[in-house]
PDB file of C-alpha atoms in Angstrom:
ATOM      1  CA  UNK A 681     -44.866  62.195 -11.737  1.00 56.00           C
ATOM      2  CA  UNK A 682     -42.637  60.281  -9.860  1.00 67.00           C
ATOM      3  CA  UNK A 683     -39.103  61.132  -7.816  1.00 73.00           C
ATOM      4  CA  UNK A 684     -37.088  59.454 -10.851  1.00 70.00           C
ATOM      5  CA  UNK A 685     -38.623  62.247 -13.415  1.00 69.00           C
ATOM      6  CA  UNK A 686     -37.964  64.751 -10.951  1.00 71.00           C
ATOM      7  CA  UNK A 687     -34.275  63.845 -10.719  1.00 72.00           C
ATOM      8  CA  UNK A 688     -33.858  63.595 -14.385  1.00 72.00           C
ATOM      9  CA  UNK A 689     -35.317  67.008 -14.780  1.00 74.00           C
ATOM     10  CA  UNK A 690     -32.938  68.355 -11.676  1.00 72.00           C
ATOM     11  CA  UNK A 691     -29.920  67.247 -13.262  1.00 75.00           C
ATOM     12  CA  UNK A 692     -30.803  68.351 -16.614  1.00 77.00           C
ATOM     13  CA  UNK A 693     -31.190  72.125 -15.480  1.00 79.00           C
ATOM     14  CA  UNK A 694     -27.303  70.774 -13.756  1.00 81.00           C
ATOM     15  CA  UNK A 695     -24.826  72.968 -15.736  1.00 85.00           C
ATOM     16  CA  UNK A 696     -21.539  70.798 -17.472  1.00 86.00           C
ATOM     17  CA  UNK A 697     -19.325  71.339 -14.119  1.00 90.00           C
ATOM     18  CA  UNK A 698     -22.441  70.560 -12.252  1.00 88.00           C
ATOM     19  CA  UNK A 699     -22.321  67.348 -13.491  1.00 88.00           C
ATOM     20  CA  UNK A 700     -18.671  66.847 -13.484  1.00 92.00           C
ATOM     21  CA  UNK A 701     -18.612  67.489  -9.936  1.00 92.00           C
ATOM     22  CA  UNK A 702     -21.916  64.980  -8.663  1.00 91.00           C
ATOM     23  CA  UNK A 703     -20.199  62.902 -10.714  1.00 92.00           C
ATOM     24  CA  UNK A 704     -16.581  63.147  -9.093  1.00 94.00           C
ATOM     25  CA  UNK A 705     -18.366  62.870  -5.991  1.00 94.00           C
ATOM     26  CA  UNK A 706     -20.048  59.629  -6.565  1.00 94.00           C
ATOM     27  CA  UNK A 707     -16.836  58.445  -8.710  1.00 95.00           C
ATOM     28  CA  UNK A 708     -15.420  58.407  -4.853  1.00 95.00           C
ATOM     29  CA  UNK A 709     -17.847  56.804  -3.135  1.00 94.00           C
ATOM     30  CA  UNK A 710     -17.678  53.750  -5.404  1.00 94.00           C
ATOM     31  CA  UNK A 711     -14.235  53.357  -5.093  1.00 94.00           C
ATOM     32  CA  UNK A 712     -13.956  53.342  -1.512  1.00 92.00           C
ATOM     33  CA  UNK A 713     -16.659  50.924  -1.272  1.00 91.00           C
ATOM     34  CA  UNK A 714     -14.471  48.858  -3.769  1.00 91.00           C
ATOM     35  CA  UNK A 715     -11.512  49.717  -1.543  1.00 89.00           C
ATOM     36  CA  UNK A 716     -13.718  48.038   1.689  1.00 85.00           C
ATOM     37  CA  UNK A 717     -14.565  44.667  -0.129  1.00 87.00           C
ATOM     38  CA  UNK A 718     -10.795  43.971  -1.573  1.00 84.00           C
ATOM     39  CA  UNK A 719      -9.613  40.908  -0.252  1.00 79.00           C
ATOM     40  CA  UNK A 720      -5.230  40.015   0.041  1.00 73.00           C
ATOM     41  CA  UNK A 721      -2.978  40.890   2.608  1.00 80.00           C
ATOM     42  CA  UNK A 722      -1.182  44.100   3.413  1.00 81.00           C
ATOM     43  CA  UNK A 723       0.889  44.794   0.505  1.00 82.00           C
ATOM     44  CA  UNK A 724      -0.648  42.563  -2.245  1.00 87.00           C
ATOM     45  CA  UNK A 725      -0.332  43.091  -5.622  1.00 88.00           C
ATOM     46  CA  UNK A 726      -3.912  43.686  -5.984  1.00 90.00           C
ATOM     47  CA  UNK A 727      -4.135  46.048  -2.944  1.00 91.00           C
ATOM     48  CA  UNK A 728      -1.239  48.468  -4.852  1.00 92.00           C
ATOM     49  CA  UNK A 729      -3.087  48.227  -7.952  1.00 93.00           C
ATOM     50  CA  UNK A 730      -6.398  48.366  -7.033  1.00 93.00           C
ATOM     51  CA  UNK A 731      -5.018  52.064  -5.036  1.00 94.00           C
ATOM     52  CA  UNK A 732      -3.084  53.178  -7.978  1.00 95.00           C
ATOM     53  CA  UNK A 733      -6.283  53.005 -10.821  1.00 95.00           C
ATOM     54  CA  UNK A 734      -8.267  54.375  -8.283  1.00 95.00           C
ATOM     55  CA  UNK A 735      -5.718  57.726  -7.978  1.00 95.00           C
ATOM     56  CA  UNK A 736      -5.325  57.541 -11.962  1.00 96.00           C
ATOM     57  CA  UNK A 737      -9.541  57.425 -11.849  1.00 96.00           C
ATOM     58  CA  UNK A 738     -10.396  60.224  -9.935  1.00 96.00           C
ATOM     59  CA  UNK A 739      -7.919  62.433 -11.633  1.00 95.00           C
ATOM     60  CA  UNK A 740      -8.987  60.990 -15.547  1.00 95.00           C
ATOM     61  CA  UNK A 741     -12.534  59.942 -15.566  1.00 95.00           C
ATOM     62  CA  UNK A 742     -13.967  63.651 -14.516  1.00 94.00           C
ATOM     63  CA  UNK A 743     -11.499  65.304 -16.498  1.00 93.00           C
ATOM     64  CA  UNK A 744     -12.166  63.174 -19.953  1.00 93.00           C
ATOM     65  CA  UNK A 745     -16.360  63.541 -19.201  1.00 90.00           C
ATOM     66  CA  UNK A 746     -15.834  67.753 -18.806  1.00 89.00           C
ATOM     67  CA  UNK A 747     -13.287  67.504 -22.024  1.00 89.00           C
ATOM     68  CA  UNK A 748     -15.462  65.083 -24.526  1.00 88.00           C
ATOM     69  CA  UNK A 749     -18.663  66.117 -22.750  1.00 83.00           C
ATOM     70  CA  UNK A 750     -19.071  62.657 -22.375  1.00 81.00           C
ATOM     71  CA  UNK A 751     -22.908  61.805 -22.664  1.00 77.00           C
ATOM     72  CA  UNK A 752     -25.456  59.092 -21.943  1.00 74.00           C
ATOM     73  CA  UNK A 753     -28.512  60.034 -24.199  1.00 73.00           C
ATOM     74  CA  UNK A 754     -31.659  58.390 -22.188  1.00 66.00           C
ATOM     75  CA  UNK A 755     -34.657  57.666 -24.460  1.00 70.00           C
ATOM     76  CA  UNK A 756     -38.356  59.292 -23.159  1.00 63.00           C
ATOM     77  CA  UNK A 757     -41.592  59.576 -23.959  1.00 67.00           C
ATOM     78  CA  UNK A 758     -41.722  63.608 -23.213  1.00 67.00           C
ATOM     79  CA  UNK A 759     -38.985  65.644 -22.780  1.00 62.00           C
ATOM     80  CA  UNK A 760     -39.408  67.821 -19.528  1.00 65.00           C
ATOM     81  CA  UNK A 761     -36.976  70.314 -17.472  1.00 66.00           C
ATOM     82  CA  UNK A 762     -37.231  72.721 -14.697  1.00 67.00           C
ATOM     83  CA  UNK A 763     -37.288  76.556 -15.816  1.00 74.00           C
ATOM     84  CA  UNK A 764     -35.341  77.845 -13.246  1.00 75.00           C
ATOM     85  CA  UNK A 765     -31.968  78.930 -12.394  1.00 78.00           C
ATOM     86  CA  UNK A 766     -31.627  77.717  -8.756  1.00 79.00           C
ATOM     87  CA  UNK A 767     -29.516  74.629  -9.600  1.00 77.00           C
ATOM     88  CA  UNK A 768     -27.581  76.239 -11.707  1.00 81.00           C
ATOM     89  CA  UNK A 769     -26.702  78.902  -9.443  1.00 87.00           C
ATOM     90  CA  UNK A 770     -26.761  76.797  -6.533  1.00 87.00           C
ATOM     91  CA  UNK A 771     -23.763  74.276  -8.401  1.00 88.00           C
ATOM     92  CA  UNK A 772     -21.677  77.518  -8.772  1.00 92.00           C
ATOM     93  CA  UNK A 773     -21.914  78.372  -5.256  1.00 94.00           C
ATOM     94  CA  UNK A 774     -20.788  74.394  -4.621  1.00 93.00           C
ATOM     95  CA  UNK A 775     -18.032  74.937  -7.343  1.00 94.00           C
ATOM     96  CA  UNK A 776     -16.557  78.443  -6.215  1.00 96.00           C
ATOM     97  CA  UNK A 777     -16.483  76.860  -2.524  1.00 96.00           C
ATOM     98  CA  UNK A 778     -14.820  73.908  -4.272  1.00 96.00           C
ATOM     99  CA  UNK A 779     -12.124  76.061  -5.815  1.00 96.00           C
ATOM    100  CA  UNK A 780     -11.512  77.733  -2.710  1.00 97.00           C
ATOM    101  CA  UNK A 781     -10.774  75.121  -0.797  1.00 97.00           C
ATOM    102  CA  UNK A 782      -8.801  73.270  -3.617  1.00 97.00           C
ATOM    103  CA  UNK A 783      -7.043  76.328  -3.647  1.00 97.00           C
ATOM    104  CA  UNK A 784      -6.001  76.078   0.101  1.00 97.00           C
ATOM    105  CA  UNK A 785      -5.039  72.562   0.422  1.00 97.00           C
ATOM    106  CA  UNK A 786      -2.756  72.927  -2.858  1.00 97.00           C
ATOM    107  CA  UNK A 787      -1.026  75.462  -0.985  1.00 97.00           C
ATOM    108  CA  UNK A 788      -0.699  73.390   2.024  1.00 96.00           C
ATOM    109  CA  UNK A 789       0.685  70.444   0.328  1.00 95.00           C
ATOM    110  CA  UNK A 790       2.998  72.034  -1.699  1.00 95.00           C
ATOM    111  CA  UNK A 791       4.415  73.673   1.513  1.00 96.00           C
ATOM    112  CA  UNK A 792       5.060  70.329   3.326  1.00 94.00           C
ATOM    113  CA  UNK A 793       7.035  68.852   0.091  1.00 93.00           C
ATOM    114  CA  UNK A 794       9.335  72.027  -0.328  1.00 93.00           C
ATOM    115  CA  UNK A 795       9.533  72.136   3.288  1.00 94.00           C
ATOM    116  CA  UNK A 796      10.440  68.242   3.731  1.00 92.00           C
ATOM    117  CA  UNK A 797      13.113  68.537   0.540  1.00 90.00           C
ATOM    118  CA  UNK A 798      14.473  71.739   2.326  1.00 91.00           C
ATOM    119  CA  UNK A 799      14.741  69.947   5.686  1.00 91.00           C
ATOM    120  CA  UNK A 800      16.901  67.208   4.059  1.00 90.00           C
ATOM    121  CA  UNK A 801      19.204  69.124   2.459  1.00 88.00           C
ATOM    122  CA  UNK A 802      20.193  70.645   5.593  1.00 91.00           C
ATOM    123  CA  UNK A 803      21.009  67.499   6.849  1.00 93.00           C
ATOM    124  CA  UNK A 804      25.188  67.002   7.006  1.00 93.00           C
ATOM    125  CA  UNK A 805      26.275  64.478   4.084  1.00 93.00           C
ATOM    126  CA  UNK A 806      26.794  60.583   5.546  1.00 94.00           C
ATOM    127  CA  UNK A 807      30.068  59.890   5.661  1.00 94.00           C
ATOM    128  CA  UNK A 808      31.773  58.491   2.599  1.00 94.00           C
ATOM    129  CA  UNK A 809      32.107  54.808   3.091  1.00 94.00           C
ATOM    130  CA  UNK A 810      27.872  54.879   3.347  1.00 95.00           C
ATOM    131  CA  UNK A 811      27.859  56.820   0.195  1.00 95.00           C
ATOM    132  CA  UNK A 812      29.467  54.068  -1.350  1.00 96.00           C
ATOM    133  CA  UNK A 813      27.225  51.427   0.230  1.00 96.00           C
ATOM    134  CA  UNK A 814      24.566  53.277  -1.465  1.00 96.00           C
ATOM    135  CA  UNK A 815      26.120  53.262  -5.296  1.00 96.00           C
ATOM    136  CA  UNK A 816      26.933  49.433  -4.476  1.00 95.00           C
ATOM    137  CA  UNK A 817      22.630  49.210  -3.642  1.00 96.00           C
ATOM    138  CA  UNK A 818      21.718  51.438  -6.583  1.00 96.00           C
ATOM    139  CA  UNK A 819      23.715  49.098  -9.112  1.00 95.00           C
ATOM    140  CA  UNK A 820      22.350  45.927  -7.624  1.00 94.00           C
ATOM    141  CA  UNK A 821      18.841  47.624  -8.160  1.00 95.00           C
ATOM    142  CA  UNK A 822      19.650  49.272 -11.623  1.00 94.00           C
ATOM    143  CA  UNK A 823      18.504  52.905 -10.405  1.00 94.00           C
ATOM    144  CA  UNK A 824      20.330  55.334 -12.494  1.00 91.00           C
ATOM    145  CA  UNK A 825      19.282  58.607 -10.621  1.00 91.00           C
ATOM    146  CA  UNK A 826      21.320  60.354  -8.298  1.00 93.00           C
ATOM    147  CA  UNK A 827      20.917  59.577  -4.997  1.00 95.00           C
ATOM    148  CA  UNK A 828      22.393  62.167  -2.086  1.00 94.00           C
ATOM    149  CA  UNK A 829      22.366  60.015   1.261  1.00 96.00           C
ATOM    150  CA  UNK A 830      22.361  62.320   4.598  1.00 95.00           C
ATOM    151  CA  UNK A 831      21.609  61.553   8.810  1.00 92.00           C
ATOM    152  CA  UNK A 832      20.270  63.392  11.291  1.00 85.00           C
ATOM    153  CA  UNK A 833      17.876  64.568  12.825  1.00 76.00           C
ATOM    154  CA  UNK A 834      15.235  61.363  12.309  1.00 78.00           C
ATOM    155  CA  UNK A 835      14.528  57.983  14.206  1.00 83.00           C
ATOM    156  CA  UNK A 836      13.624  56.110  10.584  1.00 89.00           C
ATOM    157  CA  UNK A 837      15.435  56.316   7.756  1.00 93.00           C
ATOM    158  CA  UNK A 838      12.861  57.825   4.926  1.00 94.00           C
ATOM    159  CA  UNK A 839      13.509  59.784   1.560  1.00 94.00           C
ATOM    160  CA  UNK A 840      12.621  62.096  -1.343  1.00 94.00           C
ATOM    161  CA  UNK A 841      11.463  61.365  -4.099  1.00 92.00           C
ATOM    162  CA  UNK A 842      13.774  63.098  -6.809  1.00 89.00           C
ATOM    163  CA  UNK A 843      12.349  66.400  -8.530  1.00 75.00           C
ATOM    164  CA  UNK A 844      12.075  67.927 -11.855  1.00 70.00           C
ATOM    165  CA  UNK A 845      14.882  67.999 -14.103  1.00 64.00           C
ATOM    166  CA  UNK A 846      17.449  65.243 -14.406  1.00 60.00           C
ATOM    167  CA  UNK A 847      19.447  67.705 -11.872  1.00 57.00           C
ATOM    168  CA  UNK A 848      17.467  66.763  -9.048  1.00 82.00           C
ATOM    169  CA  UNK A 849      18.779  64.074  -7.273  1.00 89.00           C
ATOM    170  CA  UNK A 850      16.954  61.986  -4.628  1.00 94.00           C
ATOM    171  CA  UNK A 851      17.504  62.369  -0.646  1.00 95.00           C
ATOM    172  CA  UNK A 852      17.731  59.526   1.535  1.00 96.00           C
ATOM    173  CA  UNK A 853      17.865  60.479   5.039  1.00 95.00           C
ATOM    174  CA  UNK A 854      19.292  58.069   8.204  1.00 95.00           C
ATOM    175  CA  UNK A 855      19.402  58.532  11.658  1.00 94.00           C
ATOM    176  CA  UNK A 856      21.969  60.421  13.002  1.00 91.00           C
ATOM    177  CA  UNK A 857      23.322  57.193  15.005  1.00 91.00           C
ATOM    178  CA  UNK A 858      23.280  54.842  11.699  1.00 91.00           C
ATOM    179  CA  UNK A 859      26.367  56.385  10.689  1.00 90.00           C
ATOM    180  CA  UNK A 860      28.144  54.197  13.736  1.00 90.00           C
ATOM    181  CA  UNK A 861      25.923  50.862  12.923  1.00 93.00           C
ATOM    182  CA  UNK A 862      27.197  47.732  11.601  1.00 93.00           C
ATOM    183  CA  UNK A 863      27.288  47.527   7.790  1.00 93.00           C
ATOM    184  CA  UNK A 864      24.503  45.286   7.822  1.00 93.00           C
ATOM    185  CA  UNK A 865      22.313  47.413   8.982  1.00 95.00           C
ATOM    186  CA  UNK A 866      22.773  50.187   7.001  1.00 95.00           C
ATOM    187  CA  UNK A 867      22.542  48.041   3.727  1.00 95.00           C
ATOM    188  CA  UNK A 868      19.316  47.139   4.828  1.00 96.00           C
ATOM    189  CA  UNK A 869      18.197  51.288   5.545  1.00 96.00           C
ATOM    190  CA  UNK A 870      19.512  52.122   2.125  1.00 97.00           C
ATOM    191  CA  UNK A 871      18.210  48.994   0.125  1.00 96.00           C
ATOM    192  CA  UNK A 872      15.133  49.653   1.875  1.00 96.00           C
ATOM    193  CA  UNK A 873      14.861  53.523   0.878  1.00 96.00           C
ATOM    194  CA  UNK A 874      16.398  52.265  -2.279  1.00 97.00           C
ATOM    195  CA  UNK A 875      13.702  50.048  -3.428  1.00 96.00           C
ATOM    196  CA  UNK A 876      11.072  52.391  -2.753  1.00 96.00           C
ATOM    197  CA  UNK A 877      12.775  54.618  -4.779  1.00 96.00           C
ATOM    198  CA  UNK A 878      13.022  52.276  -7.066  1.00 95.00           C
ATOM    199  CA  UNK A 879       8.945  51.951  -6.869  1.00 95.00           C
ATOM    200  CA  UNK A 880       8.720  55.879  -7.284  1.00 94.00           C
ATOM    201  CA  UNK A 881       7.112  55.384  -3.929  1.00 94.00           C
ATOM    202  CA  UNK A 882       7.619  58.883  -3.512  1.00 95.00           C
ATOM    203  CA  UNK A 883       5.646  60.094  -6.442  1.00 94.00           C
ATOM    204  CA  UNK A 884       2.711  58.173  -5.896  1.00 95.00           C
ATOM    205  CA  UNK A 885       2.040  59.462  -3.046  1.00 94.00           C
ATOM    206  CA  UNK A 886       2.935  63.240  -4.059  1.00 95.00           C
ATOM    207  CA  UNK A 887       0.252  62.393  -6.959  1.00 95.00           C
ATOM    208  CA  UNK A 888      -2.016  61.159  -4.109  1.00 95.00           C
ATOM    209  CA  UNK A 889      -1.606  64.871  -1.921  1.00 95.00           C
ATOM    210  CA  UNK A 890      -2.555  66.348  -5.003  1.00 95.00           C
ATOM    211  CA  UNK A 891      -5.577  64.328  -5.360  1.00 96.00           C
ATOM    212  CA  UNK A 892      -6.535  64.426  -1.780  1.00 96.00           C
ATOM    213  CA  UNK A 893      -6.156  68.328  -2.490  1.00 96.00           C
ATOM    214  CA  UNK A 894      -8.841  67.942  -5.316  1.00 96.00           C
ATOM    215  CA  UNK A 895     -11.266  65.365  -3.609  1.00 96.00           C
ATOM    216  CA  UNK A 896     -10.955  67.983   0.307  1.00 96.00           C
ATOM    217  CA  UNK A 897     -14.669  67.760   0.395  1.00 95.00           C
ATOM    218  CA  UNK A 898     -14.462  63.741   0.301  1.00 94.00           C
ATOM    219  CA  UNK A 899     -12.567  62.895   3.245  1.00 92.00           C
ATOM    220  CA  UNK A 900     -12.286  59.125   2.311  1.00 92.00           C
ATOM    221  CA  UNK A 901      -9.935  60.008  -0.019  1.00 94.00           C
ATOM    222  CA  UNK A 902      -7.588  60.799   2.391  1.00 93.00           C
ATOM    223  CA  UNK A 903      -7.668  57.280   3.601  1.00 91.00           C
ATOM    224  CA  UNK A 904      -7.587  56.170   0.420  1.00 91.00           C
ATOM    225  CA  UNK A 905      -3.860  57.556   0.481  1.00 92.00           C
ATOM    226  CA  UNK A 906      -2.856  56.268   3.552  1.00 93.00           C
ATOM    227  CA  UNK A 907      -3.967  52.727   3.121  1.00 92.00           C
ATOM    228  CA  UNK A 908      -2.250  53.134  -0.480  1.00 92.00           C
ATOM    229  CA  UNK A 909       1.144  54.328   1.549  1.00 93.00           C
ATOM    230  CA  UNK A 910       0.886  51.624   4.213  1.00 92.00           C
ATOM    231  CA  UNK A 911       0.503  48.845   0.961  1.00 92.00           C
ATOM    232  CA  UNK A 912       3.641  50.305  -0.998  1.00 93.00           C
ATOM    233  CA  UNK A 913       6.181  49.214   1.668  1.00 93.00           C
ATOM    234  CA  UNK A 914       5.655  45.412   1.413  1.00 93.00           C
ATOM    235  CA  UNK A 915       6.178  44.999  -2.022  1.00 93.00           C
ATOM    236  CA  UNK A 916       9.336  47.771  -1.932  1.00 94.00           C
ATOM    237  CA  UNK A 917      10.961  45.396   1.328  1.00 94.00           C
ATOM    238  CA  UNK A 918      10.549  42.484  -1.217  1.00 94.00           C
ATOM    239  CA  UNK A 919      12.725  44.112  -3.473  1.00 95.00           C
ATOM    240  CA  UNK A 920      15.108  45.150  -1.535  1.00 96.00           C
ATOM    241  CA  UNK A 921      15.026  41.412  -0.082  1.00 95.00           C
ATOM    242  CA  UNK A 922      15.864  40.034  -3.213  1.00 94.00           C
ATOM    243  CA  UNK A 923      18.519  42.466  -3.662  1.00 94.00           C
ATOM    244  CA  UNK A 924      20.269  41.305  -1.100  1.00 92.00           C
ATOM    245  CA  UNK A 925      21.018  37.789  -2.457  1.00 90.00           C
ATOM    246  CA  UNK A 926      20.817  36.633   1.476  1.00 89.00           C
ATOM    247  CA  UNK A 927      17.915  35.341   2.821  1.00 90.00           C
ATOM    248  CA  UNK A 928      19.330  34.670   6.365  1.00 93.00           C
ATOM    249  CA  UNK A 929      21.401  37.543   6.639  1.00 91.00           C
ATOM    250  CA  UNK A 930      18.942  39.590   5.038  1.00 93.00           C
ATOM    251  CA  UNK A 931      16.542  38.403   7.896  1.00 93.00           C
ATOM    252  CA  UNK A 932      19.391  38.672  10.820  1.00 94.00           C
ATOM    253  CA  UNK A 933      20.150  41.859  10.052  1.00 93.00           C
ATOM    254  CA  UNK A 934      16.219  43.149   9.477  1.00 93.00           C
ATOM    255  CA  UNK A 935      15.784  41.396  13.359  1.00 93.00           C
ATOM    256  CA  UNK A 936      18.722  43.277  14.753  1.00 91.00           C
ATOM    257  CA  UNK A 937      17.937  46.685  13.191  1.00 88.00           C
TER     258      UNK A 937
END
């Protein structure tokens, strides 16, 4: 008998979540090797997409096979299996140490977004005239949310993403010395934030911690996430770019900030 029977008669003795979960597992090796042979520059269209089916795949694919019990029937001469138990108990030791640590990096992640939204809403409010600045920006860029723009405590300017309910408006936080800049420079903070806001920058990459939560065993998923949040500024600064109707001030003030 050769090592090909002996796998097909391994994984048939594989419970359903068994299988779900050697399949997950091999779901992510094949998209980081896809991830490793992508060619384009940092920010290419390709690159975002490429980064965004591969989030939408590793949450979909595993779930629709476990749903539909989603089947490839292979034709054999004889039909053979393992009587035994061990795999099956061995895949619920693999899936209770699984939901453990699923459970633990949920937790973790969920801390460090209430914690980051909490932190910016302690922030004092920008003063008014950059309020306005920002309403001017969201009307160039058609984004009808509510946006609540704050400084301190920060060297970058960076947001949050809004949250559930139409109630929840978005936070953009500046530096606590923008709110003495030149106006230039702080249309080019708040386009900036804008247009990733625009981009629901912010939600792909809350979708991506809960992901990387699922996939803790897989570390490559975790740089999966990063390379996707180092691609969604390029295309977000284009925006914002042509937003600003200015190439050469655009560019001057980009330089001097």
């Amino acid at each position: 008998m050769n090592p090909l029977t002996y796998l097909a008669m391994a994984l048939d003795t594989l419970p359903d979540f068994g299988r779900v979960l050697l399949l997950a597992f091999l779901l992510t090796l094949v998209l980081y090797g896809f991830t490793r042979l992508l060619p384009g520059q940092l920010g290419s269209t390709l690159q975002v997409l490429y980064r965004k089916g591969a989030l939408l795949a590793l949450l979909g694919v595993p779930l629709a096979v476990y749903l539909f019990n989603v089947q490839v029937p292979v034709p054999v001469d004889e039909f053979q299996a393992f009587s035994t138990p061990v795999p099956g108990y061995v895949a619920s030791v693999l899936l209770l140490s699984w939901l453990l640590g699923v459970g633990y990096h949920t937790s973790k992640a969920l801390k460090v977004l209430r914690l980051t939204r909490v932190t910016a809403q302690q922030y004092p409010d920008a003063p008014a005239k950059i309020a306005a600045r920002c309403q001017h920006w969201q009307k160039r860029l058609a984004y009808p949310r509510e946006v609540h723009v704050c400084a301190g405590g920060a060297e970058q300017s960076w947001h949050v993403g809004p949250g559930l309910g139409k109630s929840r408006a978005a936070i953009i936080c500046l530096p606590t010395a923008a709110i003495n800049w030149p106006v230039g420079l702080i249309d080019v903070l708040l386009l900036s934030q804008l247009a990733q806001l625009k981009h629901s920058q912010w939600g792909w990459l809350v979708l991506g911690r809960l992901v990387q939560a699922l996939y803790w065993p897989a570390p490559w998923v975790s740089e999966l996430l990063q390379e996707l949040a180092k691609h969604l500024v390029e295309p977000a600064e284009r925006l914002a770019a042509s937003a600003y109707r200015d190439n050469e001030g655009w560019a001057r003030d980009v330089r001097s900030l």
